[in-house]
Tab-separated table of C-alpha atoms in Angstrom:
chain	number	residue	atom	x	y	z
A	129	MET	CA	-22.892	18.877	8.774
A	130	ASN	CA	-19.460	21.285	8.852
A	131	PRO	CA	-21.141	24.062	10.874
A	132	LEU	CA	-19.926	26.799	9.280
A	133	LEU	CA	-21.709	25.000	6.324
A	134	ALA	CA	-24.669	24.343	8.180
A	135	ALA	CA	-24.971	27.807	9.214
A	136	PHE	CA	-24.521	29.576	5.808
A	137	VAL	CA	-27.602	26.994	4.729
A	138	ALA	CA	-29.478	28.455	7.040
A	139	ALA	CA	-29.110	32.115	6.503
A	140	GLY	CA	-29.184	30.873	2.609
A	141	VAL	CA	-26.034	31.699	1.803
A	142	ILE	CA	-25.825	29.214	-0.181
A	143	ASP	CA	-28.677	26.355	-1.224
A	144	GLN	CA	-28.163	22.804	0.335
A	145	ALA	CA	-26.408	20.758	-2.682
A	146	THR	CA	-23.452	23.526	-2.545
A	147	ALA	CA	-22.928	22.754	1.251
A	148	GLU	CA	-23.374	18.996	1.176
A	149	ARG	CA	-20.368	19.758	-2.293
A	150	LEU	CA	-18.236	21.033	0.567
A	151	ASN	CA	-19.307	19.108	2.936
A	152	ARG	CA	-17.560	15.907	0.629
A	153	GLN	CA	-14.231	18.067	0.416
A	154	MET	CA	-13.962	18.150	4.969
A	155	ASP	CA	-13.309	14.431	4.259
A	156	SER	CA	-9.966	13.945	1.455
A	157	ALA	CA	-10.156	10.903	1.323
A	158	ALA	CA	-13.568	11.229	-0.458
A	159	ALA	CA	-12.608	14.865	-1.775
A	160	ARG	CA	-9.915	13.867	-3.924
A	161	ALA	CA	-11.702	10.582	-4.697
A	162	TRP	CA	-14.546	13.265	-6.095
A	163	ALA	CA	-11.776	15.010	-7.652
A	164	GLU	CA	-10.169	12.128	-10.151
A	165	ALA	CA	-12.999	10.828	-10.729
A	166	MET	CA	-14.344	13.801	-12.700
A	167	LEU	CA	-11.307	15.385	-14.239
A	168	GLU	CA	-10.891	10.916	-15.441
A	169	ARG	CA	-14.024	11.091	-17.380
A	170	ALA	CA	-13.204	15.183	-18.289
A	171	ASN	CA	-10.011	13.445	-19.581
A	172	VAL	CA	-11.515	10.226	-21.058
A	173	GLY	CA	-13.944	12.224	-23.230
A	174	ALA	CA	-11.828	14.805	-24.320
A	175	LEU	CA	-9.075	12.693	-25.626
A	176	ALA	CA	-11.112	9.886	-27.636
A	177	GLY	CA	-12.472	13.924	-28.935
A	178	GLN	CA	-9.255	14.646	-30.438
A	179	GLN	CA	-8.700	11.178	-31.679
A	180	GLU	CA	-11.679	11.163	-33.382
A	181	ARG	CA	-10.242	14.383	-35.051
A	182	MET	CA	-7.284	13.546	-35.609
A	183	ILE	CA	-8.090	10.274	-37.088
A	184	GLY	CA	-10.988	12.917	-38.999
A	185	LEU	CA	-7.672	15.185	-40.524
A	186	LEU	CA	-6.011	11.737	-41.962
A	187	ARG	CA	-8.856	10.544	-43.587
A	188	GLY	CA	-10.015	14.103	-44.712
A	189	ASN	CA	-6.355	14.499	-45.943
A	190	GLY	CA	-5.662	11.046	-48.202
A	191	PHE	CA	-3.897	9.241	-44.447
A	192	ASP	CA	-1.422	11.973	-45.987
A	193	PRO	CA	-0.980	15.068	-44.600
A	194	THR	CA	1.162	17.663	-45.110
A	195	ASP	CA	3.850	18.921	-42.405
A	196	ALA	CA	1.785	22.670	-42.427
A	197	GLN	CA	-2.003	20.404	-42.189
A	198	TRP	CA	-0.902	18.439	-38.709
A	199	ARG	CA	1.024	21.905	-37.917
A	200	GLN	CA	-2.911	23.370	-37.575
A	201	PHE	CA	-4.086	20.418	-36.706
A	202	TRP	CA	-2.520	20.274	-32.925
A	203	HIS	CA	-2.266	24.718	-33.047
A	204	ASP	CA	-5.857	24.189	-32.794
A	205	GLU	CA	-5.846	21.370	-30.261
A	206	ASP	CA	-4.428	23.734	-28.236
A	207	ALA	CA	-8.433	25.297	-27.461
A	208	ARG	CA	-10.186	22.599	-28.395
A	209	LEU	CA	-9.097	20.684	-26.117
A	210	TRP	CA	-9.360	22.854	-23.466
A	211	ALA	CA	-12.195	23.305	-23.933
A	212	ASP	CA	-13.337	19.519	-23.891
A	213	LEU	CA	-11.995	20.258	-20.803
A	214	SER	CA	-12.019	23.500	-18.946
A	215	ASP	CA	-15.433	23.283	-17.625
A	216	SER	CA	-14.372	20.464	-15.286
A	217	TYR	CA	-11.165	21.745	-13.989
A	218	ARG	CA	-12.726	24.484	-12.907
A	219	ASP	CA	-15.431	23.042	-10.890
A	220	VAL	CA	-12.720	20.033	-9.179
A	221	ALA	CA	-10.695	24.354	-8.082
A	222	SER	CA	-13.554	25.828	-6.993
A	223	GLU	CA	-14.623	23.579	-5.039
A	224	ARG	CA	-11.400	22.584	-3.066
A	225	ALA	CA	-11.013	27.115	-2.931
A	226	ALA	CA	-14.194	26.577	-1.377
A	227	ALA	CA	-14.179	24.332	0.947
A	228	GLN	CA	-10.566	25.630	1.916
A	229	ALA	CA	-12.280	29.057	2.702
A	230	ILE	CA	-14.490	27.294	5.207
A	231	ILE	CA	-11.528	24.479	6.149
A	232	THR	CA	-9.508	27.843	7.738
A	233	ALA	CA	-12.987	29.550	8.479
A	234	GLN	CA	-12.204	32.551	6.051
A	235	ASP	CA	-15.531	35.015	6.097
A	236	TRP	CA	-17.750	34.000	3.242
A	237	SER	CA	-17.815	36.923	2.288
A	238	THR	CA	-14.230	36.887	0.103
A	239	TRP	CA	-15.544	34.132	-2.183
A	240	GLU	CA	-16.172	36.340	-5.114
A	241	LEU	CA	-12.245	37.274	-4.951
A	242	LEU	CA	-11.550	33.706	-4.107
A	243	ASN	CA	-13.280	32.940	-7.655
A	244	LYS	CA	-11.465	35.058	-9.308
A	245	ASP	CA	-8.324	33.619	-7.945
A	246	VAL	CA	-9.389	30.469	-8.910
A	247	ASP	CA	-10.285	31.092	-12.417
A	248	GLU	CA	-7.082	33.199	-13.268
A	249	TRP	CA	-5.072	30.471	-12.099
A	250	VAL	CA	-6.998	27.324	-13.605
A	251	ASN	CA	-7.053	29.593	-17.232
A	252	THR	CA	-3.514	31.065	-16.528
A	253	TYR	CA	-1.977	27.633	-15.529
A	254	TYR	CA	-3.890	24.741	-17.890
A	255	THR	CA	-3.497	27.381	-21.115
A	256	SER	CA	0.554	27.936	-20.671
A	257	PRO	CA	3.040	26.739	-23.543
A	258	GLY	CA	5.946	27.431	-20.485
A	259	LEU	CA	7.649	23.463	-20.153
A	260	LEU	CA	7.737	24.349	-16.415
A	261	ASP	CA	3.821	23.909	-16.290
A	262	VAL	CA	4.067	20.085	-17.259
A	263	GLY	CA	0.087	20.151	-16.958
A	264	SER	CA	-0.841	22.158	-19.214
A	265	VAL	CA	-2.976	21.658	-22.024
A	266	PRO	CA	-0.142	23.256	-24.549
A	267	ASN	CA	2.432	20.447	-23.423
A	268	LEU	CA	-0.072	17.804	-23.254
A	269	ASN	CA	-0.929	17.813	-26.700
A	270	THR	CA	3.228	18.698	-27.248
A	271	THR	CA	3.371	14.466	-25.607
A	272	ALA	CA	0.659	13.927	-27.728
A	273	ARG	CA	2.234	14.954	-30.836
A	274	GLU	CA	5.072	13.377	-30.381
A	275	GLN	CA	4.010	9.713	-29.873
A	276	VAL	CA	1.382	10.392	-32.576
A	277	ALA	CA	3.996	11.169	-34.624
A	278	ASP	CA	5.805	8.176	-33.829
A	279	ALA	CA	2.935	5.903	-34.136
A	280	PHE	CA	1.751	6.808	-37.483
A	281	ILE	CA	4.976	6.590	-38.805
A	282	ARG	CA	5.122	3.313	-37.611
A	283	TRP	CA	1.551	2.246	-38.937
A	284	THR	CA	2.491	3.696	-42.225
A	285	ARG	CA	5.991	1.226	-42.151
A	286	GLY	CA	4.931	-1.482	-41.172
A	287	GLY	CA	1.147	-1.664	-40.198
A	288	ARG	CA	-0.823	-1.205	-42.903
A	289	ASP	CA	-0.202	-2.982	-45.978
A	290	LEU	CA	-2.872	-1.243	-47.745
A	291	ALA	CA	-3.210	1.915	-50.633
A	292	PRO	CA	-3.114	4.522	-49.019
A	293	GLY	CA	-6.753	6.021	-47.998
A	294	ALA	CA	-7.535	2.648	-47.535
A	295	ASP	CA	-9.185	2.258	-43.921
A	296	GLY	CA	-8.686	-1.831	-43.809
A	297	GLY	CA	-5.451	-0.801	-41.711
A	298	LEU	CA	-7.151	1.996	-39.249
A	299	PRO	CA	-7.915	-0.104	-36.441
A	300	VAL	CA	-4.278	-1.310	-36.345
A	301	LEU	CA	-3.510	2.596	-36.206
A	302	ILE	CA	-5.971	2.814	-33.599
A	303	GLY	CA	-4.706	0.035	-31.325
A	304	GLN	CA	-0.876	2.203	-31.694
A	305	LEU	CA	-3.006	5.363	-30.518
A	306	GLU	CA	-4.260	4.167	-27.690
A	307	PRO	CA	-1.964	5.034	-24.746
A	308	ILE	CA	-2.708	8.435	-26.699
A	309	PHE	CA	-6.182	9.008	-25.989
A	310	GLY	CA	-7.060	5.823	-24.289
A	311	PRO	CA	-8.099	6.005	-20.566
A	312	VAL	CA	-4.678	4.898	-19.283
A	313	ARG	CA	-3.292	8.295	-19.926
A	314	ALA	CA	-6.588	9.468	-18.680
A	315	LYS	CA	-6.561	8.164	-15.406
A	316	ARG	CA	-2.594	9.269	-15.353
A	317	ILE	CA	-3.048	12.348	-16.214
A	318	ALA	CA	-6.292	13.135	-13.467
A	319	VAL	CA	-4.247	12.049	-10.469
A	320	THR	CA	-1.741	14.658	-10.947
A	321	GLU	CA	-4.016	17.371	-12.065
A	322	THR	CA	-5.971	16.074	-8.796
A	323	THR	CA	-2.865	16.374	-6.506
A	324	ARG	CA	-1.556	19.840	-8.424
A	325	ILE	CA	-5.202	21.202	-8.081
A	326	PHE	CA	-5.373	20.645	-4.169
A	327	VAL	CA	-2.144	21.960	-2.945
A	328	GLU	CA	-2.874	25.176	-4.914
A	329	GLY	CA	-5.874	25.568	-3.326
A	330	GLN	CA	-3.924	25.193	-0.335
A	331	SER	CA	-2.914	28.906	-2.017
A	332	PHE	CA	-6.008	30.194	-2.747
A	333	GLY	CA	-7.488	33.352	-0.654
A	334	GLU	CA	-3.622	33.601	0.917
């Protein structure tokens, strides 16, 4: 174990489990693999929840929501999706920032301030509607919104051969939604955001 971490455990500053998590971060490959797996699990669950809510919107409105209902749905999804993701993103960024403090031999007394910096960055970046913050939840939802609109149009025009409101054609739509809410996109987001968090983690505490 990293000597500084061992000293923190001996002094009662951190517990053994925390030390082991931070020690993992000393191995960049292990740290990245853990972070990607953590964020992938979070995104798989969050995107599946988003799809379920969207199907609920369709069923609740006879499979023909108004434009206003669609706008409200996506507006609400900025908060809902982030609620499902925030804890995991915060944990990954926090752990990486703590490890960076150890790697650069900063005093552990800076941790409280560092943790505030991490929380501020995570909350600011991932809730930002700014176009340059491409990994933020509002921007992820903008991409999903456009793709869902295309899939829904294809479904209503050709994929669904039953009357509006019938569920028989729903599996066709769900199949078309898989690239938007499925595990492949979840993994892609996880890999991209792990890289972003690791790069940003180098600046925490500077």
